[in-house]
C-alpha atoms as a printed R data frame, in Angstrom:
    type eleno elety resid chain resno       x       y       z
1   ATOM     1    CA   MET     A     1 101.683  66.421  96.355
2   ATOM     2    CA   ASP     A     2 104.094  69.324  96.912
3   ATOM     3    CA   ASP     A     3 104.072  70.769 100.383
4   ATOM     4    CA   LEU     A     4 103.808  74.402 101.398
5   ATOM     5    CA   ARG     A     5 106.968  76.011 102.767
6   ATOM     6    CA   PHE     A     6 107.072  79.736 103.266
7   ATOM     7    CA   THR     A     7 107.521  82.572 105.761
8   ATOM     8    CA   VAL     A     8 105.073  85.449 106.136
9   ATOM     9    CA   SER     A     9 104.496  88.374 108.485
10  ATOM    10    CA   ARG     A    10 101.886  87.822 111.175
11  ATOM    11    CA   ARG     A    11 100.171  91.092 110.245
12  ATOM    12    CA   SER     A    12  99.605  90.041 106.622
13  ATOM    13    CA   LEU     A    13  98.527  86.511 107.496
14  ATOM    14    CA   LEU     A    14  96.157  87.736 110.205
15  ATOM    15    CA   ALA     A    15  94.500  90.141 107.750
16  ATOM    16    CA   LEU     A    16  94.016  87.273 105.281
17  ATOM    17    CA   ALA     A    17  92.651  84.894 107.929
18  ATOM    18    CA   ALA     A    18  90.220  87.485 109.352
19  ATOM    19    CA   HIS     A    19  88.992  88.493 105.908
20  ATOM    20    CA   CYS     A    20  88.322  84.933 104.744
21  ATOM    21    CA   ARG     A    21  86.687  83.965 108.042
22  ATOM    22    CA   GLN     A    22  83.729  86.226 107.191
23  ATOM    23    CA   ALA     A    23  82.592  83.941 104.351
24  ATOM    24    CA   ALA     A    24  83.307  80.570 105.966
25  ATOM    25    CA   ASP     A    25  80.402  78.747 107.623
26  ATOM    26    CA   PRO     A    26  81.420  76.479 110.541
27  ATOM    27    CA   LYS     A    27  77.825  75.214 110.835
28  ATOM    28    CA   ALA     A    28  77.323  74.364 107.155
29  ATOM    29    CA   ALA     A    29  75.884  70.997 106.159
30  ATOM    30    CA   MET     A    30  78.944  70.593 103.924
31  ATOM    31    CA   PRO     A    31  81.960  70.495 106.301
32  ATOM    32    CA   VAL     A    32  84.296  71.798 103.596
33  ATOM    33    CA   LEU     A    33  82.501  75.170 103.700
34  ATOM    34    CA   ALA     A    34  83.994  75.747 107.163
35  ATOM    35    CA   ASN     A    35  87.459  75.872 105.575
36  ATOM    36    CA   VAL     A    36  89.697  78.452 103.997
37  ATOM    37    CA   LYS     A    37  91.591  77.306 100.935
38  ATOM    38    CA   LEU     A    38  95.230  78.437 100.906
39  ATOM    39    CA   THR     A    39  96.921  78.395  97.505
40  ATOM    40    CA   LEU     A    40 100.546  79.315  96.887
41  ATOM    41    CA   ARG     A    41 101.396  80.565  93.396
42  ATOM    42    CA   GLY     A    42 105.015  81.621  93.121
43  ATOM    43    CA   SER     A    43 105.539  84.017  96.041
44  ATOM    44    CA   THR     A    44 101.835  84.923  96.395
45  ATOM    45    CA   LEU     A    45  99.518  83.255  98.898
46  ATOM    46    CA   GLU     A    46  95.789  83.421  98.180
47  ATOM    47    CA   GLY     A    47  93.133  82.630 100.742
48  ATOM    48    CA   VAL     A    48  89.551  81.838  99.660
49  ATOM    49    CA   ALA     A    49  86.477  80.951 101.723
50  ATOM    50    CA   THR     A    50  82.838  80.575 100.691
51  ATOM    51    CA   ASP     A    51  79.485  79.430 102.032
52  ATOM    52    CA   LEU     A    52  78.167  79.311  98.420
53  ATOM    53    CA   TYR     A    53  76.309  82.584  99.017
54  ATOM    54    CA   ARG     A    54  79.302  84.742  99.996
55  ATOM    55    CA   GLN     A    55  82.912  84.468  98.963
56  ATOM    56    CA   ALA     A    56  85.964  86.191 100.441
57  ATOM    57    CA   SER     A    57  89.435  86.104  98.934
58  ATOM    58    CA   MET     A    58  92.710  87.893  99.587
59  ATOM    59    CA   LYS     A    59  96.267  87.739  98.266
60  ATOM    60    CA   ILE     A    60  99.469  88.501 100.196
61  ATOM    61    CA   ASP     A    61 103.197  88.274  99.458
62  ATOM    62    CA   VAL     A    62 105.258  85.585 101.202
63  ATOM    63    CA   GLN     A    63 108.858  84.389 101.211
64  ATOM    64    CA   VAL     A    64 109.034  80.909  99.693
65  ATOM    65    CA   ASP     A    65 111.791  78.347 100.198
66  ATOM    66    CA   PHE     A    66 111.600  76.830  96.731
67  ATOM    67    CA   PRO     A    67 109.551  78.521  93.971
68  ATOM    68    CA   SER     A    68 107.135  76.060  92.360
69  ATOM    69    CA   MET     A    69 105.902  76.163  88.783
70  ATOM    70    CA   ASN     A    70 102.541  74.712  89.858
71  ATOM    71    CA   PRO     A    71 100.106  76.075  92.463
72  ATOM    72    CA   ILE     A    72 100.215  74.315  95.834
73  ATOM    73    CA   GLY     A    73  97.098  74.288  98.008
74  ATOM    74    CA   ILE     A    74  95.602  73.061 101.249
75  ATOM    75    CA   CYS     A    75  92.332  73.610 103.158
76  ATOM    76    CA   VAL     A    76  92.184  74.314 106.898
77  ATOM    77    CA   PRO     A    77  89.283  75.229 109.226
78  ATOM    78    CA   ALA     A    78  88.849  79.006 108.983
79  ATOM    79    CA   VAL     A    79  88.071  79.525 112.678
80  ATOM    80    CA   ASP     A    80  91.028  77.446 113.881
81  ATOM    81    CA   PHE     A    81  93.368  79.109 111.420
82  ATOM    82    CA   LEU     A    82  92.337  82.603 112.530
83  ATOM    83    CA   GLU     A    83  92.668  81.718 116.225
84  ATOM    84    CA   ARG     A    84  96.178  80.270 115.782
85  ATOM    85    CA   VAL     A    85  97.463  83.181 113.724
86  ATOM    86    CA   ASN     A    86  95.934  85.677 116.159
87  ATOM    87    CA   ALA     A    87  97.673  83.934 119.062
88  ATOM    88    CA   MET     A    88 101.098  84.341 117.449
89  ATOM    89    CA   PRO     A    89 103.387  87.222 118.519
90  ATOM    90    CA   ASP     A    90 104.256  90.006 116.091
91  ATOM    91    CA   GLY     A    91 106.930  89.079 113.620
92  ATOM    92    CA   GLN     A    92 107.383  86.356 111.033
93  ATOM    93    CA   ILE     A    93 105.487  83.049 110.948
94  ATOM    94    CA   ARG     A    94 106.864  79.903 109.389
95  ATOM    95    CA   ILE     A    95 104.270  77.783 107.500
96  ATOM    96    CA   VAL     A    96 104.882  74.170 106.488
97  ATOM    97    CA   SER     A    97 102.360  71.561 105.330
98  ATOM    98    CA   SER     A    98 102.769  67.812 105.659
99  ATOM    99    CA   SER     A    99 103.635  65.871 102.511
100 ATOM   100    CA   ASP     A   100 100.244  64.109 102.532
101 ATOM   101    CA   GLY     A   101  98.343  67.402 102.959
102 ATOM   102    CA   THR     A   102  96.640  66.416 106.226
103 ATOM   103    CA   LYS     A   103  98.354  68.941 108.521
104 ATOM   104    CA   LEU     A   104  99.507  72.536 108.449
105 ATOM   105    CA   ALA     A   105 102.188  73.658 110.902
106 ATOM   106    CA   LEU     A   106 102.603  77.249 112.070
107 ATOM   107    CA   ALA     A   107 105.666  78.330 114.045
108 ATOM   108    CA   SER     A   108 106.768  81.736 115.272
109 ATOM   109    CA   THR     A   109 110.294  82.855 114.352
110 ATOM   110    CA   VAL     A   110 110.350  85.146 117.402
111 ATOM   111    CA   VAL     A   111 109.490  82.669 120.195
112 ATOM   112    CA   THR     A   112 109.118  78.889 120.363
113 ATOM   113    CA   ARG     A   113 105.333  78.974 119.969
114 ATOM   114    CA   LYS     A   114 103.947  76.618 117.319
115 ATOM   115    CA   TYR     A   115 100.691  74.974 116.266
116 ATOM   116    CA   SER     A   116  99.481  72.306 113.899
117 ATOM   117    CA   ILE     A   117  96.049  72.248 112.237
118 ATOM   118    CA   HIS     A   118  94.260  69.340 110.594
119 ATOM   119    CA   ALA     A   119  93.840  69.928 106.857
120 ATOM   120    CA   ILE     A   120  92.088  68.442 103.837
121 ATOM   121    CA   PRO     A   121  92.988  68.427 100.115
122 ATOM   122    CA   THR     A   122  91.806  71.334  97.976
123 ATOM   123    CA   GLY     A   123  89.998  68.961  95.613
124 ATOM   124    CA   GLU     A   124  87.022  68.912  97.990
125 ATOM   125    CA   PHE     A   125  86.698  72.701  97.996
126 ATOM   126    CA   PRO     A   126  83.907  74.153  95.771
127 ATOM   127    CA   LEU     A   127  84.820  76.098  92.648
128 ATOM   128    CA   GLY     A   128  83.316  79.340  93.939
129 ATOM   129    CA   PHE     A   129  82.117  82.395  92.024
130 ATOM   130    CA   GLY     A   130  84.959  82.782  89.565
131 ATOM   131    CA   PRO     A   131  86.543  86.101  88.576
132 ATOM   132    CA   ALA     A   132  84.530  89.252  87.885
133 ATOM   133    CA   THR     A   133  83.856  89.755  84.166
134 ATOM   134    CA   ASP     A   134  82.441  93.293  84.345
135 ATOM   135    CA   ASP     A   135  84.539  95.508  82.049
136 ATOM   136    CA   ASN     A   136  83.148  98.729  83.527
137 ATOM   137    CA   PRO     A   137  82.895  98.378  87.316
138 ATOM   138    CA   LEU     A   138  81.538 101.144  89.513
139 ATOM   139    CA   GLN     A   139  84.416 102.723  91.458
140 ATOM   140    CA   MET     A   140  84.300 104.929  94.547
141 ATOM   141    CA   PRO     A   141  86.251 105.550  97.767
142 ATOM   142    CA   ALA     A   142  85.816 102.649 100.174
143 ATOM   143    CA   SER     A   143  85.075 105.041 103.033
144 ATOM   144    CA   ASP     A   144  82.167 106.558 101.045
145 ATOM   145    CA   LEU     A   145  80.569 103.184 100.358
146 ATOM   146    CA   ALA     A   146  80.969 102.213 104.020
147 ATOM   147    CA   GLN     A   147  79.294 105.480 105.003
148 ATOM   148    CA   LEU     A   148  76.387 104.824 102.609
149 ATOM   149    CA   ILE     A   149  75.700 101.339 103.931
150 ATOM   150    CA   ARG     A   150  76.233 102.252 107.574
151 ATOM   151    CA   ALA     A   151  73.716 105.084 107.261
152 ATOM   152    CA   VAL     A   152  70.853 102.780 106.244
153 ATOM   153    CA   VAL     A   153  71.633  99.285 107.502
154 ATOM   154    CA   GLU     A   154  69.735  99.633 110.805
155 ATOM   155    CA   ALA     A   155  66.454 100.106 108.911
156 ATOM   156    CA   ALA     A   156  66.722  96.781 107.075
157 ATOM   157    CA   SER     A   157  64.422  94.017 108.281
158 ATOM   158    CA   THR     A   158  66.014  91.199 110.281
159 ATOM   159    CA   ASP     A   159  63.332  88.782 109.052
160 ATOM   160    CA   THR     A   160  65.196  86.420 106.728
161 ATOM   161    CA   THR     A   161  61.893  85.083 105.345
162 ATOM   162    CA   ARG     A   162  61.382  88.463 103.642
163 ATOM   163    CA   PRO     A   163  64.485  88.731 101.438
164 ATOM   164    CA   GLN     A   164  63.180  91.811  99.628
165 ATOM   165    CA   VAL     A   165  63.526  93.899 102.826
166 ATOM   166    CA   ASN     A   166  66.161  91.796 104.633
167 ATOM   167    CA   ALA     A   167  68.555  93.667 102.382
168 ATOM   168    CA   VAL     A   168  70.115  96.989 101.389
169 ATOM   169    CA   LEU     A   169  69.432  98.515  97.978
170 ATOM   170    CA   LEU     A   170  72.552  99.969  96.367
171 ATOM   171    CA   ALA     A   171  71.781 101.920  93.200
172 ATOM   172    CA   ALA     A   172  73.860 104.130  90.924
173 ATOM   173    CA   ASN     A   173  72.297 106.355  88.299
174 ATOM   174    CA   ARG     A   174  73.288 109.629  86.608
175 ATOM   175    CA   GLY     A   175  76.292 110.283  88.805
176 ATOM   176    CA   VAL     A   176  74.484 109.559  92.078
177 ATOM   177    CA   VAL     A   177  75.031 106.493  94.268
178 ATOM   178    CA   LYS     A   178  72.407 105.799  96.910
179 ATOM   179    CA   ALA     A   179  71.663 103.229  99.574
180 ATOM   180    CA   VAL     A   180  68.142 102.511 100.854
181 ATOM   181    CA   ALA     A   181  66.783 100.113 103.466
182 ATOM   182    CA   THR     A   182  63.354  99.602 105.023
183 ATOM   183    CA   ASP     A   183  61.552  97.133 107.252
184 ATOM   184    CA   GLY     A   184  58.091  98.561 106.625
185 ATOM   185    CA   HIS     A   185  58.103 100.634 109.832
186 ATOM   186    CA   ARG     A   186  60.895 102.989 108.810
187 ATOM   187    CA   LEU     A   187  63.054 103.842 105.833
188 ATOM   188    CA   HIS     A   188  66.622 105.166 105.671
189 ATOM   189    CA   TYR     A   189  68.057 106.872 102.584
190 ATOM   190    CA   ARG     A   190  71.609 108.085 101.932
191 ATOM   191    CA   ALA     A   191  72.946 109.376  98.629
192 ATOM   192    CA   MET     A   192  76.216 110.800  97.322
193 ATOM   193    CA   ALA     A   193  77.158 112.559  94.121
194 ATOM   194    CA   LEU     A   194  80.126 110.996  92.328
195 ATOM   195    CA   PRO     A   195  82.031 112.933  89.656
196 ATOM   196    CA   GLY     A   196  82.513 111.571  86.170
197 ATOM   197    CA   ASP     A   197  80.547 109.164  83.996
198 ATOM   198    CA   ARG     A   198  79.588 106.299  86.304
199 ATOM   199    CA   PRO     A   199  77.957 103.043  85.170
200 ATOM   200    CA   GLU     A   200  74.401 102.380  86.298
201 ATOM   201    CA   ARG     A   201  73.845  99.721  88.938
202 ATOM   202    CA   ASP     A   202  70.800  98.380  90.770
203 ATOM   203    CA   LEU     A   203  71.955  95.879  93.402
204 ATOM   204    CA   LEU     A   204  70.128  94.243  96.308
205 ATOM   205    CA   ILE     A   205  72.511  93.015  99.001
206 ATOM   206    CA   ALA     A   206  71.436  90.773 101.883
207 ATOM   207    CA   LEU     A   207  71.653  92.411 105.309
208 ATOM   208    CA   GLU     A   208  74.356  90.134 106.727
209 ATOM   209    CA   VAL     A   209  76.420  90.532 103.569
210 ATOM   210    CA   ALA     A   210  76.088  94.329 103.801
211 ATOM   211    CA   LYS     A   211  77.532  94.167 107.323
212 ATOM   212    CA   ASN     A   212  80.384  91.982 106.036
213 ATOM   213    CA   ILE     A   213  81.142  94.506 103.319
214 ATOM   214    CA   VAL     A   214  81.322  97.376 105.810
215 ATOM   215    CA   ARG     A   215  83.918  95.446 107.824
216 ATOM   216    CA   VAL     A   216  85.932  94.732 104.668
217 ATOM   217    CA   LEU     A   217  85.798  98.403 103.649
218 ATOM   218    CA   ASP     A   218  86.812  99.554 107.128
219 ATOM   219    CA   ASP     A   219  89.774  97.157 107.119
220 ATOM   220    CA   ALA     A   220  90.938  98.453 103.735
221 ATOM   221    CA   ALA     A   221  90.534 102.084 104.810
222 ATOM   222    CA   GLY     A   222  92.485 101.306 107.985
223 ATOM   223    CA   GLU     A   223  95.336  99.842 105.963
224 ATOM   224    CA   ALA     A   224  95.414 102.931 103.732
225 ATOM   225    CA   LYS     A   225  95.627 105.085 106.859
226 ATOM   226    CA   GLU     A   226  98.525 103.036 108.180
227 ATOM   227    CA   GLU     A   227 100.241 103.334 104.797
228 ATOM   228    CA   ASN     A   228  99.921 107.113 104.937
229 ATOM   229    CA   LYS     A   229 101.435 107.187 108.415
230 ATOM   230    CA   GLY     A   230 104.298 104.977 107.316
231 ATOM   231    CA   GLN     A   231 105.058 107.320 104.425
232 ATOM   232    CA   GLY     A   232 104.647 110.499 106.466
233 ATOM   233    CA   LYS     A   233 101.593 111.670 104.517
234 ATOM   234    CA   GLU     A   234  99.271 112.409 107.389
235 ATOM   235    CA   LYS     A   235  99.480 116.192 106.741
236 ATOM   236    CA   ASN     A   236  99.468 116.226 102.940
237 ATOM   237    CA   GLU     A   237  95.896 115.560 101.800
238 ATOM   238    CA   LYS     A   238  96.752 115.456  98.076
239 ATOM   239    CA   ASP     A   239  99.295 112.669  98.531
240 ATOM   240    CA   LYS     A   240  97.221 110.484 100.829
241 ATOM   241    CA   ALA     A   241  96.494 106.955  99.691
242 ATOM   242    CA   VAL     A   242  92.744 106.373  99.312
243 ATOM   243    CA   ALA     A   243  91.272 102.885  99.309
244 ATOM   244    CA   ILE     A   244  89.101 102.535  96.191
245 ATOM   245    CA   VAL     A   245  86.435  99.853  95.928
246 ATOM   246    CA   LYS     A   246  85.446  98.413  92.566
247 ATOM   247    CA   ILE     A   247  81.897  97.059  92.346
248 ATOM   248    CA   ALA     A   248  81.488  94.618  89.481
249 ATOM   249    CA   GLN     A   249  78.516  92.490  88.464
250 ATOM   250    CA   SER     A   250  79.001  89.085  86.822
251 ATOM   251    CA   GLY     A   251  75.704  87.335  86.195
252 ATOM   252    CA   PRO     A   252  74.035  86.728  89.562
253 ATOM   253    CA   HIS     A   253  77.189  87.649  91.492
254 ATOM   254    CA   ILE     A   254  78.424  90.990  92.837
255 ATOM   255    CA   HIS     A   255  82.147  91.474  93.427
256 ATOM   256    CA   PHE     A   256  83.570  94.130  95.751
257 ATOM   257    CA   THR     A   257  87.318  94.496  95.239
258 ATOM   258    CA   ILE     A   258  89.541  96.711  97.389
259 ATOM   259    CA   GLY     A   259  93.253  96.374  96.735
260 ATOM   260    CA   ASN     A   260  94.242  92.773  97.434
261 ATOM   261    CA   ARG     A   261  90.871  91.955  98.986
262 ATOM   262    CA   SER     A   262  87.723  90.748  97.281
263 ATOM   263    CA   PHE     A   263  84.280  89.996  98.698
264 ATOM   264    CA   GLY     A   264  81.562  88.495  96.543
265 ATOM   265    CA   CYS     A   265  77.903  87.740  97.104
266 ATOM   266    CA   LYS     A   266  74.774  86.829  95.191
267 ATOM   267    CA   ASN     A   267  72.419  89.580  94.124
268 ATOM   268    CA   VAL     A   268  69.143  89.058  96.021
269 ATOM   269    CA   VAL     A   269  66.532  87.848  93.524
270 ATOM   270    CA   SER     A   270  63.594  89.832  94.922
271 ATOM   271    CA   MET     A   271  61.904  93.121  94.118
272 ATOM   272    CA   PHE     A   272  62.772  95.890  96.577
273 ATOM   273    CA   PRO     A   273  59.626  97.760  97.695
274 ATOM   274    CA   PRO     A   274  58.740 100.933  95.748
275 ATOM   275    CA   TYR     A   275  60.222 103.097  98.498
276 ATOM   276    CA   ARG     A   276  59.539 106.416  96.759
277 ATOM   277    CA   GLN     A   277  55.836 105.899  97.483
278 ATOM   278    CA   VAL     A   278  56.610 105.940 101.212
279 ATOM   279    CA   VAL     A   279  58.501 109.230 101.099
280 ATOM   280    CA   PRO     A   280  56.064 112.168 101.419
281 ATOM   281    CA   ALA     A   281  56.279 114.677  98.575
282 ATOM   282    CA   ARG     A   282  56.245 117.449 101.169
283 ATOM   283    CA   MET     A   283  55.849 117.849 104.907
284 ATOM   284    CA   GLU     A   284  53.141 120.205 106.187
285 ATOM   285    CA   ASN     A   285  55.395 121.467 108.982
286 ATOM   286    CA   GLU     A   286  59.119 121.557 109.482
287 ATOM   287    CA   LEU     A   287  61.533 122.776 112.139
288 ATOM   288    CA   THR     A   288  65.277 122.776 112.686
289 ATOM   289    CA   LEU     A   289  66.846 120.958 115.629
290 ATOM   290    CA   SER     A   290  70.233 120.359 117.181
291 ATOM   291    CA   LYS     A   291  70.818 116.645 116.597
292 ATOM   292    CA   SER     A   292  72.950 116.229 119.701
293 ATOM   293    CA   VAL     A   293  70.410 117.925 121.987
294 ATOM   294    CA   PHE     A   294  67.405 116.120 120.517
295 ATOM   295    CA   LEU     A   295  69.169 112.741 120.428
296 ATOM   296    CA   ALA     A   296  70.188 113.077 124.082
297 ATOM   297    CA   ALA     A   297  66.584 113.877 125.038
298 ATOM   298    CA   VAL     A   298  65.169 110.903 123.097
299 ATOM   299    CA   LYS     A   299  67.678 108.520 124.695
300 ATOM   300    CA   ALA     A   300  66.938 109.907 128.163
301 ATOM   301    CA   ILE     A   301  63.141 109.593 127.834
302 ATOM   302    CA   ASN     A   302  63.452 106.147 126.257
303 ATOM   303    CA   VAL     A   303  64.519 104.954 129.718
304 ATOM   304    CA   VAL     A   304  60.890 105.128 130.885
305 ATOM   305    CA   ALA     A   305  59.282 104.026 127.604
306 ATOM   306    CA   ASP     A   306  57.387 100.743 127.418
307 ATOM   307    CA   GLU     A   307  59.944  97.962 126.854
308 ATOM   308    CA   ARG     A   308  57.722  96.223 124.312
309 ATOM   309    CA   THR     A   309  56.915  99.211 122.112
310 ATOM   310    CA   GLY     A   310  59.620 101.785 122.909
311 ATOM   311    CA   GLY     A   311  57.019 104.482 122.245
312 ATOM   312    CA   ILE     A   312  57.609 108.176 122.949
313 ATOM   313    CA   LYS     A   313  55.542 111.267 122.210
314 ATOM   314    CA   LEU     A   314  56.844 114.375 120.495
315 ATOM   315    CA   CYS     A   315  54.567 117.262 121.441
316 ATOM   316    CA   VAL     A   316  55.281 120.267 119.223
317 ATOM   317    CA   THR     A   317  53.851 123.642 120.232
318 ATOM   318    CA   GLU     A   318  54.861 127.306 119.870
319 ATOM   319    CA   ASN     A   319  58.681 127.503 120.018
320 ATOM   320    CA   LYS     A   320  59.167 124.204 121.816
321 ATOM   321    CA   ILE     A   321  59.106 120.454 121.402
322 ATOM   322    CA   GLU     A   322  58.491 118.210 124.403
323 ATOM   323    CA   VAL     A   323  59.794 114.644 124.384
324 ATOM   324    CA   MET     A   324  57.758 112.521 126.790
325 ATOM   325    CA   SER     A   325  56.830 108.958 127.641
326 ATOM   326    CA   SER     A   326  55.295 106.920 130.424
327 ATOM   327    CA   SER     A   327  54.714 103.307 131.356
328 ATOM   328    CA   ASN     A   328  53.037 101.475 134.221
329 ATOM   329    CA   GLU     A   329  56.307  99.829 135.207
330 ATOM   330    CA   ALA     A   330  58.859 102.638 134.800
331 ATOM   331    CA   GLY     A   331  56.795 105.772 135.498
332 ATOM   332    CA   ASP     A   332  57.050 108.827 133.267
333 ATOM   333    CA   GLY     A   333  59.595 111.340 132.001
334 ATOM   334    CA   SER     A   334  59.772 114.418 129.804
335 ATOM   335    CA   GLU     A   335  62.183 117.014 128.457
336 ATOM   336    CA   VAL     A   336  61.449 120.306 126.702
337 ATOM   337    CA   ILE     A   337  63.668 121.617 123.895
338 ATOM   338    CA   ALA     A   338  63.440 125.214 122.660
339 ATOM   339    CA   VAL     A   339  62.980 125.519 118.880
340 ATOM   340    CA   ASP     A   340  61.982 128.141 116.336
341 ATOM   341    CA   TYR     A   341  58.458 127.010 115.444
342 ATOM   342    CA   HIS     A   342  55.236 128.934 114.855
343 ATOM   343    CA   GLY     A   343  52.959 126.326 113.289
344 ATOM   344    CA   PRO     A   344  50.018 124.339 114.637
345 ATOM   345    CA   ALA     A   345  50.373 122.218 117.763
346 ATOM   346    CA   ILE     A   346  50.702 118.510 117.097
347 ATOM   347    CA   THR     A   347  51.629 115.334 118.980
348 ATOM   348    CA   VAL     A   348  53.353 112.477 117.188
349 ATOM   349    CA   GLY     A   349  53.983 109.003 118.604
350 ATOM   350    CA   LEU     A   350  57.209 107.311 117.455
351 ATOM   351    CA   ASN     A   351  59.411 104.379 118.369
352 ATOM   352    CA   ALA     A   352  62.352 105.881 120.282
353 ATOM   353    CA   ASN     A   353  64.842 103.303 119.010
354 ATOM   354    CA   TYR     A   354  63.852 104.065 115.424
355 ATOM   355    CA   VAL     A   355  64.462 107.764 116.044
356 ATOM   356    CA   VAL     A   356  67.885 107.040 117.540
357 ATOM   357    CA   ASP     A   357  68.802 104.818 114.578
358 ATOM   358    CA   ALA     A   358  67.636 107.535 112.177
359 ATOM   359    CA   LEU     A   359  69.619 110.357 113.779
360 ATOM   360    CA   THR     A   360  72.874 108.629 114.734
361 ATOM   361    CA   PRO     A   361  74.413 108.313 111.226
362 ATOM   362    CA   ILE     A   362  73.693 111.933 110.243
363 ATOM   363    CA   LYS     A   363  77.010 113.793 110.285
364 ATOM   364    CA   GLU     A   364  75.737 117.354 110.773
365 ATOM   365    CA   ASP     A   365  74.487 118.548 114.141
366 ATOM   366    CA   GLU     A   366  71.761 120.675 112.581
367 ATOM   367    CA   ILE     A   367  68.870 118.581 111.254
368 ATOM   368    CA   LYS     A   368  65.326 119.056 110.001
369 ATOM   369    CA   PHE     A   369  62.287 117.422 111.578
370 ATOM   370    CA   GLY     A   370  59.310 117.280 109.247
371 ATOM   371    CA   PHE     A   371  55.769 116.224 110.202
372 ATOM   372    CA   SER     A   372  52.201 116.605 108.957
373 ATOM   373    CA   GLY     A   373  49.629 114.866 111.161
374 ATOM   374    CA   ASP     A   374  49.625 112.483 114.098
375 ATOM   375    CA   LEU     A   375  48.929 109.556 111.740
376 ATOM   376    CA   ASP     A   376  51.414 110.615 109.068
377 ATOM   377    CA   PRO     A   377  55.063 109.566 108.803
378 ATOM   378    CA   SER     A   378  57.761 111.813 110.264
379 ATOM   379    CA   LYS     A   379  60.914 112.764 108.404
380 ATOM   380    CA   PHE     A   380  64.361 113.454 109.839
381 ATOM   381    CA   SER     A   381  66.876 114.820 107.362
382 ATOM   382    CA   ALA     A   382  70.270 116.456 107.027
383 ATOM   383    CA   ILE     A   383  70.412 120.144 106.129
384 ATOM   384    CA   THR     A   384  73.031 119.725 103.405
385 ATOM   385    CA   ASN     A   385  72.378 117.919 100.136
386 ATOM   386    CA   ASP     A   386  75.997 116.969  99.222
387 ATOM   387    CA   GLY     A   387  75.645 118.344  95.702
388 ATOM   388    CA   LEU     A   388  72.295 116.708  94.949
389 ATOM   389    CA   ASP     A   389  69.592 118.787  93.275
390 ATOM   390    CA   ASP     A   390  66.650 119.704  95.531
391 ATOM   391    CA   THR     A   391  67.007 116.507  97.545
392 ATOM   392    CA   PRO     A   392  68.475 115.981 101.029
393 ATOM   393    CA   SER     A   393  71.360 113.545 100.775
394 ATOM   394    CA   HIS     A   394  70.423 111.821 104.009
395 ATOM   395    CA   PHE     A   395  66.983 111.311 105.490
396 ATOM   396    CA   ALA     A   396  64.907 108.806 107.421
397 ATOM   397    CA   ILE     A   397  61.171 108.169 107.423
398 ATOM   398    CA   VAL     A   398  59.644 106.851 110.651
399 ATOM   399    CA   MET     A   399  56.051 105.620 110.681
400 ATOM   400    CA   PRO     A   400  53.781 106.793 113.522
401 ATOM   401    CA   MET     A   401  52.543 104.636 116.378
402 ATOM   402    CA   ARG     A   402  49.916 104.985 119.071
403 ATOM   403    CA   VAL     A   403  51.470 105.702 122.463
């Protein structure tokens, strides 16, 4: 077989190695799934890794010694490859594979540092998902999609035996893209209006995959920011490069493509709960709060909450809300916040950690707290609706608990 011989910048190779590492599985029953497949086509190096449920791929430009008409490939352990590249100094890295394809050598062109990694032929690597065949993918700024997922991901269940809630719902319909997650005790909802005629989508993404996608989107947005700095565009908003993500569906697979990166996963084959039934049509009472003040109080009183339940009480009376909790082990604590409220007095028991998770992603400092009875769900929502009709763009439902 032909051997690999090329030179590449550490920055580009590190980005490729880190991206592909997210889909490799070092503990897989099939050892080949712990590898990243490196394929050289002309002067383009492509890295691909998959655990058969996720797939990450990325292409970068390299300087080849001798252009080859045929693709040349090799498979190396993804973790080892990332560690070696990360340990290299900034600058160029020289890559050479052995003629029998059993070793890959990495050498710095700046210092004398070098490594060799055991490799296997690409013939053992699985075929993977294949290219996206969706002719009309959903497109949006990568930072917006990251914001959508990040706003709801904490509400998804961590119970992998319940795939229908161990996931994030991503839906697009009539110019609105929304993300929803719930574990049965709480529900987070975030929506954005997108201009233009957007294709409809109804995707269910596993929790761990959703976290992977956020990292991929953040990396792409970070590269766009660096590109703007390099071109002196940090002050000119119109000329700034914006990382755009394309979301395509091909059979059971979902492909997220951002520039030279791609991350694929399988659409979860389960029915997401009918979440609209959980959202109250209206709240009997509502008041406006400073998020920063209320969040600080909840975190402070959570110190004395029962470690098992994390329960706190919100006691709402005329023009004030008292956050309080007590436990046999930690004692008690309380804090009073002044508010503009003239409704009936009520006490609601909530999980403090759920409240923190609900409030943290909301961008605005002014929020609404809606409640009806002590056994009814509470609602925390943003004031603005981001162009949506009669609907807050960001809200969280937290179910009550006895404290």
